[in-house]
């Protein structure tokens, strides 16, 4: 099982992205219940939601998960 998180650009001039994405790839030899358990853990503890699941010929599965990027603005100006 392989997991890849796409980075979110930060700083001035960076595009305002509302979501960050996690791609989970499961090979054909791994069991489906184990993959579902991993998805549930990400959803519960990491606040990820399943956006798309794809089953390829040969048995490989890919799950694309997303979560909202929280932008926190400073409310107090400290000098």
mmCIF file of N, CA and C in Angstrom:
data_model
loop_
_atom_site.group_PDB
_atom_site.id
_atom_site.type_symbol
_atom_site.label_atom_id
_atom_site.label_comp_id
_atom_site.label_asym_id
_atom_site.label_seq_id
_atom_site.Cartn_x
_atom_site.Cartn_y
_atom_site.Cartn_z
ATOM 1 N N UNK A 1 0.854 -1.167 0.000
ATOM 2 C CA UNK A 1 0.000 0.000 0.000
ATOM 3 C C UNK A 1 0.900 1.230 0.000
ATOM 4 N N UNK A 2 0.620 2.171 -0.879
ATOM 5 C CA UNK A 2 1.418 3.378 -1.001
ATOM 6 C C UNK A 2 0.515 4.590 -0.828
ATOM 7 N N UNK A 3 1.008 5.575 -0.082
ATOM 8 C CA UNK A 3 0.238 6.792 0.160
ATOM 9 C C UNK A 3 1.051 7.999 -0.281
ATOM 10 N N UNK A 4 0.416 8.909 -0.985
ATOM 11 C CA UNK A 4 1.073 10.123 -1.464
ATOM 12 C C UNK A 4 0.182 11.309 -1.147
ATOM 13 N N UNK A 5 0.749 12.325 -0.471
ATOM 14 C CA UNK A 5 0.009 13.554 -0.201
ATOM 15 C C UNK A 5 0.527 14.623 -1.151
ATOM 16 N N UNK A 6 -0.376 15.259 -1.865
ATOM 17 C CA UNK A 6 0.014 16.352 -2.750
ATOM 18 C C UNK A 6 0.174 17.610 -1.903
ATOM 19 N N UNK A 7 1.341 18.258 -1.975
ATOM 20 C CA UNK A 7 1.572 19.428 -1.118
ATOM 21 C C UNK A 7 0.715 20.616 -1.525
ATOM 22 N N UNK A 8 0.443 21.458 -0.544
ATOM 23 C CA UNK A 8 -0.324 22.679 -0.763
ATOM 24 C C UNK A 8 0.664 23.835 -0.790
ATOM 25 N N UNK A 9 0.616 24.649 -1.826
ATOM 26 C CA UNK A 9 1.507 25.802 -1.925
ATOM 27 C C UNK A 9 1.139 26.827 -0.864
ATOM 28 N N UNK A 10 2.172 27.413 -0.248
ATOM 29 C CA UNK A 10 1.937 28.379 0.820
ATOM 30 C C UNK A 10 2.648 29.680 0.497
ATOM 31 N N UNK A 11 2.279 30.733 1.177
ATOM 32 C CA UNK A 11 2.951 32.010 1.026
ATOM 33 C C UNK A 11 2.191 32.961 0.123
ATOM 34 N N UNK A 12 2.784 34.129 -0.076
ATOM 35 C CA UNK A 12 2.141 35.145 -0.920
ATOM 36 C C UNK A 12 2.119 34.697 -2.370
ATOM 37 N N UNK A 13 1.033 34.968 -3.023
ATOM 38 C CA UNK A 13 0.915 34.631 -4.437
ATOM 39 C C UNK A 13 0.530 33.186 -4.701
ATOM 40 N N UNK A 14 0.421 32.378 -3.661
ATOM 41 C CA UNK A 14 0.037 30.981 -3.834
ATOM 42 C C UNK A 14 -1.454 30.902 -4.142
ATOM 43 N N UNK A 15 -1.846 30.002 -5.008
ATOM 44 C CA UNK A 15 -3.277 29.874 -5.289
ATOM 45 C C UNK A 15 -4.024 29.392 -4.053
ATOM 46 N N UNK A 16 -5.218 29.899 -3.881
ATOM 47 C CA UNK A 16 -6.018 29.494 -2.727
ATOM 48 C C UNK A 16 -6.695 28.165 -3.027
ATOM 49 N N UNK A 17 -6.128 27.117 -2.519
ATOM 50 C CA UNK A 17 -6.715 25.801 -2.702
ATOM 51 C C UNK A 17 -7.596 25.495 -1.509
ATOM 52 N N UNK A 18 -8.743 24.944 -1.786
ATOM 53 C CA UNK A 18 -9.670 24.648 -0.704
ATOM 54 C C UNK A 18 -9.444 23.253 -0.134
ATOM 55 N N UNK A 19 -8.806 22.360 -0.903
ATOM 56 C CA UNK A 19 -8.615 20.988 -0.454
ATOM 57 C C UNK A 19 -7.174 20.546 -0.672
ATOM 58 N N UNK A 20 -6.710 19.633 0.183
ATOM 59 C CA UNK A 20 -5.478 18.915 -0.083
ATOM 60 C C UNK A 20 -5.866 17.457 -0.322
ATOM 61 N N UNK A 21 -5.068 16.752 -1.105
ATOM 62 C CA UNK A 21 -5.446 15.426 -1.571
ATOM 63 C C UNK A 21 -4.461 14.372 -1.116
ATOM 64 N N UNK A 22 -4.982 13.185 -0.865
ATOM 65 C CA UNK A 22 -4.196 12.021 -0.477
ATOM 66 C C UNK A 22 -4.543 10.899 -1.438
ATOM 67 N N UNK A 23 -3.530 10.354 -2.091
ATOM 68 C CA UNK A 23 -3.728 9.251 -3.028
ATOM 69 C C UNK A 23 -3.233 7.969 -2.378
ATOM 70 N N UNK A 24 -4.125 6.998 -2.225
ATOM 71 C CA UNK A 24 -3.775 5.706 -1.640
ATOM 72 C C UNK A 24 -3.885 4.652 -2.740
ATOM 73 N N UNK A 25 -2.782 3.947 -2.970
ATOM 74 C CA UNK A 25 -2.735 2.912 -3.996
ATOM 75 C C UNK A 25 -2.614 1.552 -3.317
ATOM 76 N N UNK A 26 -3.475 0.626 -3.693
ATOM 77 C CA UNK A 26 -3.484 -0.719 -3.127
ATOM 78 C C UNK A 26 -3.216 -1.706 -4.263
ATOM 79 N N UNK A 27 -2.192 -2.538 -4.110
ATOM 80 C CA UNK A 27 -1.866 -3.501 -5.161
ATOM 81 C C UNK A 27 -2.883 -4.638 -5.166
ATOM 82 N N UNK A 28 -2.841 -5.409 -6.230
ATOM 83 C CA UNK A 28 -3.833 -6.476 -6.392
ATOM 84 C C UNK A 28 -3.650 -7.604 -5.375
ATOM 85 N N UNK A 29 -2.473 -7.758 -4.809
ATOM 86 C CA UNK A 29 -2.223 -8.836 -3.852
ATOM 87 C C UNK A 29 -2.693 -8.551 -2.446
ATOM 88 N N UNK A 30 -3.001 -7.305 -2.142
ATOM 89 C CA UNK A 30 -3.422 -6.941 -0.790
ATOM 90 C C UNK A 30 -4.932 -7.094 -0.639
ATOM 91 N N UNK A 31 -5.360 -7.372 0.577
ATOM 92 C CA UNK A 31 -6.777 -7.649 0.798
ATOM 93 C C UNK A 31 -7.591 -6.349 0.845
ATOM 94 N N UNK A 32 -8.807 -6.445 0.381
ATOM 95 C CA UNK A 32 -9.711 -5.292 0.343
ATOM 96 C C UNK A 32 -10.111 -4.850 1.757
ATOM 97 N N UNK A 33 -10.414 -5.767 2.690
ATOM 98 C CA UNK A 33 -10.756 -5.305 4.047
ATOM 99 C C UNK A 33 -9.631 -4.509 4.716
ATOM 100 N N UNK A 34 -8.376 -4.863 4.444
ATOM 101 C CA UNK A 34 -7.259 -4.106 4.993
ATOM 102 C C UNK A 34 -7.229 -2.700 4.414
ATOM 103 N N UNK A 35 -7.487 -2.579 3.119
ATOM 104 C CA UNK A 35 -7.531 -1.262 2.479
ATOM 105 C C UNK A 35 -8.678 -0.426 3.045
ATOM 106 N N UNK A 36 -9.832 -1.026 3.236
ATOM 107 C CA UNK A 36 -10.978 -0.298 3.792
ATOM 108 C C UNK A 36 -10.686 0.161 5.223
ATOM 109 N N UNK A 37 -9.987 -0.667 5.978
ATOM 110 C CA UNK A 37 -9.628 -0.290 7.340
ATOM 111 C C UNK A 37 -8.706 0.930 7.321
ATOM 112 N N UNK A 38 -7.748 0.959 6.404
ATOM 113 C CA UNK A 38 -6.854 2.109 6.272
ATOM 114 C C UNK A 38 -7.640 3.368 5.899
ATOM 115 N N UNK A 39 -8.612 3.227 4.990
ATOM 116 C CA UNK A 39 -9.437 4.374 4.599
ATOM 117 C C UNK A 39 -10.255 4.901 5.775
ATOM 118 N N UNK A 40 -10.809 3.984 6.550
ATOM 119 C CA UNK A 40 -11.593 4.392 7.720
ATOM 120 C C UNK A 40 -10.736 5.134 8.732
ATOM 121 N N UNK A 41 -9.488 4.669 8.943
ATOM 122 C CA UNK A 41 -8.602 5.337 9.890
ATOM 123 C C UNK A 41 -8.269 6.755 9.428
ATOM 124 N N UNK A 42 -7.994 6.909 8.141
ATOM 125 C CA UNK A 42 -7.712 8.248 7.616
ATOM 126 C C UNK A 42 -8.929 9.148 7.755
ATOM 127 N N UNK A 43 -10.098 8.615 7.495
ATOM 128 C CA UNK A 43 -11.319 9.417 7.583
ATOM 129 C C UNK A 43 -11.604 9.834 9.023
ATOM 130 N N UNK A 44 -11.414 8.922 9.958
ATOM 131 C CA UNK A 44 -11.746 9.213 11.347
ATOM 132 C C UNK A 44 -10.716 10.107 12.020
ATOM 133 N N UNK A 45 -9.446 9.794 11.876
ATOM 134 C CA UNK A 45 -8.413 10.509 12.618
ATOM 135 C C UNK A 45 -7.801 11.670 11.847
ATOM 136 N N UNK A 46 -7.797 11.602 10.526
ATOM 137 C CA UNK A 46 -7.177 12.654 9.743
ATOM 138 C C UNK A 46 -8.157 13.592 9.089
ATOM 139 N N UNK A 47 -9.450 13.374 9.300
ATOM 140 C CA UNK A 47 -10.508 14.218 8.715
ATOM 141 C C UNK A 47 -10.523 14.167 7.190
ATOM 142 N N UNK A 48 -10.130 13.039 6.609
ATOM 143 C CA UNK A 48 -10.157 12.866 5.158
ATOM 144 C C UNK A 48 -11.517 12.333 4.741
ATOM 145 N N UNK A 49 -11.945 12.667 3.523
ATOM 146 C CA UNK A 49 -13.175 12.113 2.965
ATOM 147 C C UNK A 49 -12.844 11.501 1.608
ATOM 148 N N UNK A 50 -13.517 10.423 1.284
ATOM 149 C CA UNK A 50 -13.267 9.721 0.037
ATOM 150 C C UNK A 50 -13.909 10.495 -1.106
ATOM 151 N N UNK A 51 -13.089 10.865 -2.090
ATOM 152 C CA UNK A 51 -13.622 11.571 -3.256
ATOM 153 C C UNK A 51 -13.861 10.613 -4.411
ATOM 154 N N UNK A 52 -12.917 9.712 -4.648
ATOM 155 C CA UNK A 52 -13.044 8.818 -5.794
ATOM 156 C C UNK A 52 -12.293 7.520 -5.514
ATOM 157 N N UNK A 53 -12.877 6.412 -5.934
ATOM 158 C CA UNK A 53 -12.183 5.123 -5.881
ATOM 159 C C UNK A 53 -12.196 4.533 -7.290
ATOM 160 N N UNK A 54 -11.060 3.952 -7.672
ATOM 161 C CA UNK A 54 -10.910 3.425 -9.019
ATOM 162 C C UNK A 54 -10.354 2.017 -8.941
ATOM 163 N N UNK A 55 -10.962 1.101 -9.692
ATOM 164 C CA UNK A 55 -10.486 -0.275 -9.797
ATOM 165 C C UNK A 55 -9.948 -0.462 -11.208
ATOM 166 N N UNK A 56 -8.662 -0.832 -11.297
ATOM 167 C CA UNK A 56 -8.014 -1.003 -12.590
ATOM 168 C C UNK A 56 -7.991 -2.475 -12.984
ATOM 169 N N UNK A 57 -7.823 -2.708 -14.261
ATOM 170 C CA UNK A 57 -7.675 -4.078 -14.746
ATOM 171 C C UNK A 57 -6.408 -4.650 -14.103
ATOM 172 N N UNK A 58 -6.485 -5.852 -13.618
ATOM 173 C CA UNK A 58 -5.363 -6.456 -12.914
ATOM 174 C C UNK A 58 -5.557 -6.432 -11.411
ATOM 175 N N UNK A 59 -6.531 -5.666 -10.928
ATOM 176 C CA UNK A 59 -6.864 -5.692 -9.512
ATOM 177 C C UNK A 59 -6.320 -4.547 -8.681
ATOM 178 N N UNK A 60 -5.503 -3.652 -9.248
ATOM 179 C CA UNK A 60 -4.998 -2.529 -8.469
ATOM 180 C C UNK A 60 -6.135 -1.550 -8.195
ATOM 181 N N UNK A 61 -6.133 -0.986 -6.994
ATOM 182 C CA UNK A 61 -7.154 -0.019 -6.595
ATOM 183 C C UNK A 61 -6.476 1.282 -6.196
ATOM 184 N N UNK A 62 -7.107 2.401 -6.540
ATOM 185 C CA UNK A 62 -6.623 3.716 -6.122
ATOM 186 C C UNK A 62 -7.775 4.474 -5.492
ATOM 187 N N UNK A 63 -7.467 5.076 -4.351
ATOM 188 C CA UNK A 63 -8.450 5.855 -3.623
ATOM 189 C C UNK A 63 -7.930 7.284 -3.513
ATOM 190 N N UNK A 64 -8.734 8.250 -3.928
ATOM 191 C CA UNK A 64 -8.381 9.654 -3.812
ATOM 192 C C UNK A 64 -9.208 10.242 -2.679
ATOM 193 N N UNK A 65 -8.517 10.723 -1.658
ATOM 194 C CA UNK A 65 -9.190 11.300 -0.504
ATOM 195 C C UNK A 65 -8.831 12.779 -0.438
ATOM 196 N N UNK A 66 -9.705 13.570 0.158
ATOM 197 C CA UNK A 66 -9.456 14.996 0.279
ATOM 198 C C UNK A 66 -9.896 15.484 1.651
ATOM 199 N N UNK A 67 -9.316 16.630 2.037
ATOM 200 C CA UNK A 67 -9.755 17.320 3.250
ATOM 201 C C UNK A 67 -9.561 18.805 3.044
ATOM 202 N N UNK A 68 -10.367 19.571 3.734
ATOM 203 C CA UNK A 68 -10.316 21.023 3.595
ATOM 204 C C UNK A 68 -9.034 21.564 4.204
ATOM 205 N N UNK A 69 -8.474 22.549 3.523
ATOM 206 C CA UNK A 69 -7.311 23.266 4.047
ATOM 207 C C UNK A 69 -7.836 24.405 4.896
ATOM 208 N N UNK A 70 -7.442 24.416 6.156
ATOM 209 C CA UNK A 70 -7.903 25.471 7.054
ATOM 210 C C UNK A 70 -6.926 26.631 7.003
ATOM 211 N N UNK A 71 -7.412 27.777 6.603
ATOM 212 C CA UNK A 71 -6.599 28.994 6.561
ATOM 213 C C UNK A 71 -6.918 29.799 7.817
ATOM 214 N N UNK A 72 -5.926 29.994 8.643
ATOM 215 C CA UNK A 72 -6.112 30.720 9.896
ATOM 216 C C UNK A 72 -5.520 32.106 9.728
ATOM 217 N N UNK A 73 -6.326 33.106 10.019
ATOM 218 C CA UNK A 73 -5.856 34.483 9.945
ATOM 219 C C UNK A 73 -5.609 35.007 11.350
ATOM 220 N N UNK A 74 -4.584 35.804 11.464
ATOM 221 C CA UNK A 74 -4.245 36.399 12.741
ATOM 222 C C UNK A 74 -5.303 37.438 13.114
ATOM 223 N N UNK A 75 -5.794 37.379 14.341
ATOM 224 C CA UNK A 75 -6.838 38.303 14.770
ATOM 225 C C UNK A 75 -6.288 39.450 15.611
ATOM 226 N N UNK A 76 -5.128 39.260 16.207
ATOM 227 C CA UNK A 76 -4.518 40.306 17.031
ATOM 228 C C UNK A 76 -3.225 40.761 16.387
ATOM 229 N N UNK A 77 -3.018 42.060 16.373
ATOM 230 C CA UNK A 77 -1.753 42.602 15.909
ATOM 231 C C UNK A 77 -0.896 42.900 17.128
ATOM 232 N N UNK A 78 0.199 42.197 17.268
ATOM 233 C CA UNK A 78 1.091 42.383 18.406
ATOM 234 C C UNK A 78 2.327 43.142 17.900
ATOM 235 N N UNK A 79 2.609 44.277 18.551
ATOM 236 C CA UNK A 79 3.752 45.101 18.126
ATOM 237 C C UNK A 79 4.885 44.968 19.092
#
